[in-house]
GROMACS .gro file of C-alpha atoms in nm:
model
   88
    1UNK     CA    1  -7.198  -2.923  10.356
    2UNK     CA    2  -6.838  -2.830  10.413
    3UNK     CA    3  -6.939  -2.469  10.481
    4UNK     CA    4  -7.179  -2.581  10.753
    5UNK     CA    5  -6.907  -2.792  10.914
    6UNK     CA    6  -6.666  -2.497  10.915
    7UNK     CA    7  -6.926  -2.289  11.096
    8UNK     CA    8  -6.974  -2.555  11.363
    9UNK     CA    9  -6.605  -2.613  11.442
   10UNK     CA   10  -6.461  -2.263  11.411
   11UNK     CA   11  -6.483  -1.927  11.579
   12UNK     CA   12  -6.585  -1.781  11.247
   13UNK     CA   13  -6.630  -1.876  10.887
   14UNK     CA   14  -6.645  -1.611  10.618
   15UNK     CA   15  -6.749  -1.613  10.255
   16UNK     CA   16  -6.626  -1.360  10.001
   17UNK     CA   17  -6.678  -1.553   9.680
   18UNK     CA   18  -6.435  -1.443   9.409
   19UNK     CA   19  -6.408  -1.082   9.531
   20UNK     CA   20  -6.034  -1.039   9.588
   21UNK     CA   21  -6.075  -0.692   9.737
   22UNK     CA   22  -6.325  -0.822   9.995
   23UNK     CA   23  -6.094  -1.115  10.071
   24UNK     CA   24  -5.793  -0.887  10.128
   25UNK     CA   25  -5.996  -0.652  10.346
   26UNK     CA   26  -6.132  -0.938  10.554
   27UNK     CA   27  -5.796  -1.111  10.598
   28UNK     CA   28  -5.628  -0.786  10.705
   29UNK     CA   29  -5.907  -0.709  10.954
   30UNK     CA   30  -5.875  -1.046  11.129
   31UNK     CA   31  -5.520  -0.975  11.254
   32UNK     CA   32  -5.431  -1.343  11.234
   33UNK     CA   33  -5.134  -1.508  11.403
   34UNK     CA   34  -5.122  -1.781  11.141
   35UNK     CA   35  -5.297  -1.827  10.809
   36UNK     CA   36  -5.323  -2.169  10.648
   37UNK     CA   37  -5.395  -2.192  10.277
   38UNK     CA   38  -5.546  -2.529  10.186
   39UNK     CA   39  -5.414  -2.487   9.832
   40UNK     CA   40  -5.289  -2.205   9.614
   41UNK     CA   41  -5.257  -2.332   9.261
   42UNK     CA   42  -5.615  -2.408   9.153
   43UNK     CA   43  -5.791  -2.073   9.195
   44UNK     CA   44  -5.654  -1.743   9.068
   45UNK     CA   45  -5.785  -1.546   9.366
   46UNK     CA   46  -5.614  -1.778   9.616
   47UNK     CA   47  -5.294  -1.771   9.413
   48UNK     CA   48  -5.286  -1.391   9.411
   49UNK     CA   49  -5.374  -1.368   9.782
   50UNK     CA   50  -5.082  -1.598   9.854
   51UNK     CA   51  -4.839  -1.326   9.745
   52UNK     CA   52  -4.956  -1.098  10.025
   53UNK     CA   53  -4.873  -1.112  10.394
   54UNK     CA   54  -5.182  -1.140  10.616
   55UNK     CA   55  -5.022  -1.311  10.917
   56UNK     CA   56  -4.673  -1.343  11.066
   57UNK     CA   57  -4.681  -1.712  10.973
   58UNK     CA   58  -4.838  -1.836  10.651
   59UNK     CA   59  -4.864  -2.203  10.565
   60UNK     CA   60  -4.948  -2.380  10.242
   61UNK     CA   61  -5.095  -2.728  10.268
   62UNK     CA   62  -5.031  -2.944   9.968
   63UNK     CA   63  -5.319  -2.907   9.726
   64UNK     CA   64  -5.094  -2.968   9.428
   65UNK     CA   65  -4.796  -3.205   9.414
   66UNK     CA   66  -4.547  -2.917   9.398
   67UNK     CA   67  -4.473  -2.616   9.613
   68UNK     CA   68  -4.605  -2.287   9.479
   69UNK     CA   69  -4.273  -2.105   9.498
   70UNK     CA   70  -4.457  -1.809   9.651
   71UNK     CA   71  -4.215  -1.642   9.894
   72UNK     CA   72  -4.480  -1.536  10.149
   73UNK     CA   73  -4.551  -1.898  10.243
   74UNK     CA   74  -4.329  -1.974  10.538
   75UNK     CA   75  -4.407  -2.346  10.550
   76UNK     CA   76  -4.525  -2.611  10.305
   77UNK     CA   77  -4.704  -2.909  10.461
   78UNK     CA   78  -4.711  -3.242  10.290
   79UNK     CA   79  -4.709  -3.606  10.393
   80UNK     CA   80  -4.620  -3.955  10.282
   81UNK     CA   81  -4.969  -4.027  10.155
   82UNK     CA   82  -4.978  -3.704   9.955
   83UNK     CA   83  -4.651  -3.746   9.772
   84UNK     CA   84  -4.601  -3.941   9.450
   85UNK     CA   85  -4.401  -4.257   9.504
   86UNK     CA   86  -4.081  -4.265   9.304
   87UNK     CA   87  -3.989  -4.603   9.159
   88UNK     CA   88  -3.668  -4.748   9.307
   0.00000   0.00000   0.00000
């Protein structure tokens, strides 16, 4: 499973389910240098966590075809294969 793979390739993998208080507490306790959100628009808990600062640098990877507009994301990562092609 994806969870198993995270455990094998990372220093730590944590599960908090949909408990936003537990997620905030955990993220604050980790004292991260950078936090990467894989997406922010599809789950309410992730969307609300995105408005908080848990690391000096916070990155949003394109999970939806538009930026979230959330000001605490310092960078938005996308790529040619992720973007919709505009007709010429």
